[in-house]
C-alpha positions as CSV (number, residue, x, y, z in Angstrom):
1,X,11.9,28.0,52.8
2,X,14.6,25.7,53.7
3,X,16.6,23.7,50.4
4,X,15.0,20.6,51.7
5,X,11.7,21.4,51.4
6,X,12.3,23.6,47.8
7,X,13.8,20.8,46.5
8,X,10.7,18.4,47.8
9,X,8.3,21.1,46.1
10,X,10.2,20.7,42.9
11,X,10.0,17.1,43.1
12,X,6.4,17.1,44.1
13,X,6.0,19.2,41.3
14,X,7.3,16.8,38.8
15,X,5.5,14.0,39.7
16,X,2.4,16.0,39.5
17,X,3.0,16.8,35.7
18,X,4.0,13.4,35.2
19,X,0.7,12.3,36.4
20,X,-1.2,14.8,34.5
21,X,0.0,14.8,31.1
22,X,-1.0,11.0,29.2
23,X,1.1,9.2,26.4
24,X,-1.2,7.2,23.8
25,X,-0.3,4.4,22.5
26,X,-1.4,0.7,21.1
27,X,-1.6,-1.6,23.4
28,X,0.3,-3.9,21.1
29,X,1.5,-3.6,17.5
30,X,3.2,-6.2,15.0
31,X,6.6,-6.3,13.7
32,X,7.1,-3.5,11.0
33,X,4.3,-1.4,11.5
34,X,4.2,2.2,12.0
35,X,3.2,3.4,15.8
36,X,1.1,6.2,16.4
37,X,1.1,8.3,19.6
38,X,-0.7,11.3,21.1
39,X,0.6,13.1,23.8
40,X,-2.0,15.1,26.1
41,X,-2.4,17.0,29.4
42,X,-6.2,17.2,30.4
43,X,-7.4,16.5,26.8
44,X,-5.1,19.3,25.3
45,X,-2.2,18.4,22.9
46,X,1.0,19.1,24.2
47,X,3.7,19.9,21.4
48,X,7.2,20.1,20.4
49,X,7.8,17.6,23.4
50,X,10.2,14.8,22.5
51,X,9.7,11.2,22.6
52,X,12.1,8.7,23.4
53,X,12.7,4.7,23.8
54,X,13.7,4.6,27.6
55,X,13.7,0.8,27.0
56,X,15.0,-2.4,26.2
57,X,18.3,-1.0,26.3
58,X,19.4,-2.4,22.8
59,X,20.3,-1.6,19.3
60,X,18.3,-1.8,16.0
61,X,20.2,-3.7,13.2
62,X,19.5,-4.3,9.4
63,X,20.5,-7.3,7.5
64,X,22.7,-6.4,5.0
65,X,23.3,-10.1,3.0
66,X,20.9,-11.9,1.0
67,X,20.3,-14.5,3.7
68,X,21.8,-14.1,7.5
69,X,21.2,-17.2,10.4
70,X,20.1,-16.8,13.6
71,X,21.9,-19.5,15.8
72,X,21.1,-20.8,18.8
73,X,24.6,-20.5,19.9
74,X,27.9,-18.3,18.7
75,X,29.3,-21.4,16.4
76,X,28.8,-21.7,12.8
77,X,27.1,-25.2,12.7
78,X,25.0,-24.9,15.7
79,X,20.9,-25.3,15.6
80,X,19.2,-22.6,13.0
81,X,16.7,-21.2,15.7
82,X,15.2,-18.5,12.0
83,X,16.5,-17.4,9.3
84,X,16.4,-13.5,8.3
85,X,16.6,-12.2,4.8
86,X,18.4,-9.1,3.6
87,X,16.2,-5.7,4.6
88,X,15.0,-7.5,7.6
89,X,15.0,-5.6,10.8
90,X,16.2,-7.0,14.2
91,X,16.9,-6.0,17.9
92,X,20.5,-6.4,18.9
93,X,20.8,-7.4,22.8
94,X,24.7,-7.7,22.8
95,X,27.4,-7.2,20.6
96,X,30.6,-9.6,21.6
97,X,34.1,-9.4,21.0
98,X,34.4,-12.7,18.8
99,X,31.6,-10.8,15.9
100,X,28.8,-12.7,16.9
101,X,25.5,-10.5,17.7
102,X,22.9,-11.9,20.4
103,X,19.9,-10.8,19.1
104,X,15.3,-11.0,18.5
105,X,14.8,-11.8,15.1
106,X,11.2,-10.5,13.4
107,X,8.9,-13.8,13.9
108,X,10.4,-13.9,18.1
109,X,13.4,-16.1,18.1
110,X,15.7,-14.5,20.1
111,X,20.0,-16.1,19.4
112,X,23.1,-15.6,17.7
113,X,23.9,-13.8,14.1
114,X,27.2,-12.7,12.6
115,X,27.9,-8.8,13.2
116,X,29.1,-8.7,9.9
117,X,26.0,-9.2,8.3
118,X,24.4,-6.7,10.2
119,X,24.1,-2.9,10.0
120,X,23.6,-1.9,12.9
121,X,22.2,1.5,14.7
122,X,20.9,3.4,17.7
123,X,17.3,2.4,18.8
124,X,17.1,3.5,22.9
125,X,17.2,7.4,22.9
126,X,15.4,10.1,21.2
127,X,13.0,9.3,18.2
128,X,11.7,13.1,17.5
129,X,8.9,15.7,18.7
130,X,5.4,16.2,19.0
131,X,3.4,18.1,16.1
132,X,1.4,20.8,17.3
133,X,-1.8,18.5,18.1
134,X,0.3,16.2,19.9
135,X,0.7,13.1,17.8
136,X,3.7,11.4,16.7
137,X,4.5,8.2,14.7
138,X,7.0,6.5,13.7
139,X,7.9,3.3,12.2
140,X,11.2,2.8,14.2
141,X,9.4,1.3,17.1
142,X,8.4,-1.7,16.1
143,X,12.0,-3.5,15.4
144,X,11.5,-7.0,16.7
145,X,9.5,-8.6,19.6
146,X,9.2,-7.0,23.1
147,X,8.0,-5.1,25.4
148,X,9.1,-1.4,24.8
149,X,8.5,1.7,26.7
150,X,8.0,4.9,25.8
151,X,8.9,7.9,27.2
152,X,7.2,12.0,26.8
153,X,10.2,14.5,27.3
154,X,9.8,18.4,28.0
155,X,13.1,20.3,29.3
156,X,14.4,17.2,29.5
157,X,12.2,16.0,32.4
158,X,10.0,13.3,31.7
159,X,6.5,13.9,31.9
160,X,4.3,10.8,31.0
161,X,5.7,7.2,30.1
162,X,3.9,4.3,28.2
163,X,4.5,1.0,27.5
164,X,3.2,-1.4,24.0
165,X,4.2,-5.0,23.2
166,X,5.5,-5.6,19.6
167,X,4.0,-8.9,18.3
168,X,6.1,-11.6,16.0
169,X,5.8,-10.9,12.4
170,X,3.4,-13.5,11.0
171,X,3.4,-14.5,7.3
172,X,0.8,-14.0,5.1
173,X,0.9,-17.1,3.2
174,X,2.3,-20.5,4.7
175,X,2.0,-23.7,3.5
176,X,3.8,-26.9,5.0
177,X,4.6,-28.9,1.1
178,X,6.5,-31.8,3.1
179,X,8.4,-32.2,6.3
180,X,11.6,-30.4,5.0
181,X,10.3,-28.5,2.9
182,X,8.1,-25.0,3.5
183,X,6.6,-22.4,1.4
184,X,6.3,-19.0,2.9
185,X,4.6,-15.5,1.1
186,X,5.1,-12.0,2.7
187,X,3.4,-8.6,1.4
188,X,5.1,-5.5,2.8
189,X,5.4,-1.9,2.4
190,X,8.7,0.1,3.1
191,X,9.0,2.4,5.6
192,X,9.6,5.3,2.9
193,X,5.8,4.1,1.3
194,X,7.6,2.3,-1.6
195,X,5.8,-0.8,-2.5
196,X,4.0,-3.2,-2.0
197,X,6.1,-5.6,-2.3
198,X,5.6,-9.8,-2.3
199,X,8.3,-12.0,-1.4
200,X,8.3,-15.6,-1.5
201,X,10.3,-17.5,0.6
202,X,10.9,-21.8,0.0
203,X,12.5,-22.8,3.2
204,X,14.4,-26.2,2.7
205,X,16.1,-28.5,5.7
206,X,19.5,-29.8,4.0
207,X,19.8,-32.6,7.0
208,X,16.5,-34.0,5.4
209,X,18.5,-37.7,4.0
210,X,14.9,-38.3,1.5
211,X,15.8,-34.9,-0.4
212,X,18.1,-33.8,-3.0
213,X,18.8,-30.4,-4.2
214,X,20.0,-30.0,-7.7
215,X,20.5,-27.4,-10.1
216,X,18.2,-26.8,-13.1
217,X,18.0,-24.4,-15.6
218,X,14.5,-22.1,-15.5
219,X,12.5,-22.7,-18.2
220,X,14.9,-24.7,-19.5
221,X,16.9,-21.5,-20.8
222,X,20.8,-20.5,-19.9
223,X,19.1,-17.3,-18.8
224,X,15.5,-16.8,-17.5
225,X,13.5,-16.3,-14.2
């Protein structure tokens, strides 16, 4: 047999796994919430094969400060397009010289926050390996909104590919209380099973010239929630 044609076999080959073996997956998931997949060749699970994020291309970041502004451009007092809160998790597009990230925050806006208040970390490549019945989950899929795609790994050859869209995170709670001013009420879980936890969130517009913010003491105590 003559190279050309072995290496056409080979390649013939691989497509023909590809085709054979099937990635499972949600259609679409939310924000924060764990994924579950099952890898499988003719029904049977295939294990110990590795999964990876073949794309977006991007990073995952953490917000490190107790509040952290998305921007609609790389400038300190440009339009707030969301505001992120520490522990938040966001999808970091591009990284630029002058420490401004472009990135998708949780609830889908998609602009500028400072690097520094970021940690950020790998998210395309490897994510781990099949158990023995084929399934896999993780909960470092689901960063911020997109489409992401999925890809099944054995000898380092791809053999089955799937893709899932990753819905905004919606709050539980929200309640408009005037036009500056909103209330917002989010239950979650960490990723480590720790929880639940609620987190309430008042969301005030300084520009608003008919309100005032002022200090006051809670419960009328020095020291008190």
């Amino acid at each position: 047999m003559s190279l050309r044609l072995f290496l056409l076999a080979i390649g013939l080959t691989a497509r023909a796994v590809f085709a054979a073996a099937e990635l499972q997956a949600p259609k679409t998931v939310m924000v924060g919430k764990e994924v579950e997949l099952r890898l499988t060749d003719g029904g049977k699970p295939i294990a110990q094969a590795e999964i990876r994020i073949t794309s977006p291309s991007a990073q995952a970041a953490t917000v490190n400060t107790a509040v952290a502004i998305l921007r609609s451009s790389p400038f300190t007092l440009s339009q707030v397009k969301a505001v992120t809160y520490q522990g938040d998790r966001l999808l970091v597009l591009e990284k630029r010289s002058d420490n401004w990230c472009l990135a998708i925050a949780p609830a889908g806006a998609t602009g500028f926050i400072t690097c520094e208040s970021l940690d950020v970390a790998a998210y395309n490549g490897p994510l781990g390996f099949t158990d023995a019945q084929g399934n896999f989950s993780t909960a470092n899929l689901a960063v911020a909104p997109s489409t992401i795609e999925v890809t099944a790994f054995r000898n380092n050859q791809p053999i089955a590919c799937t893709k899932l869209r990753v819905d905004p995170y919606t709050y539980d709670r929200t309640e408009t209380i005037t036009k500056s001013i909103t209330y917002r009420e989010r239950r979650f879980v960490r990723a480590d099973g720790d929880g639940p936890f609620t987190m309430q969130i008042l969301e005030v517009d300084p520009t608003d010239p008919d309100l005032d913010i002022l200090p006051v003491r809670a419960n009328d105590r020095a020291i008190g929630r």
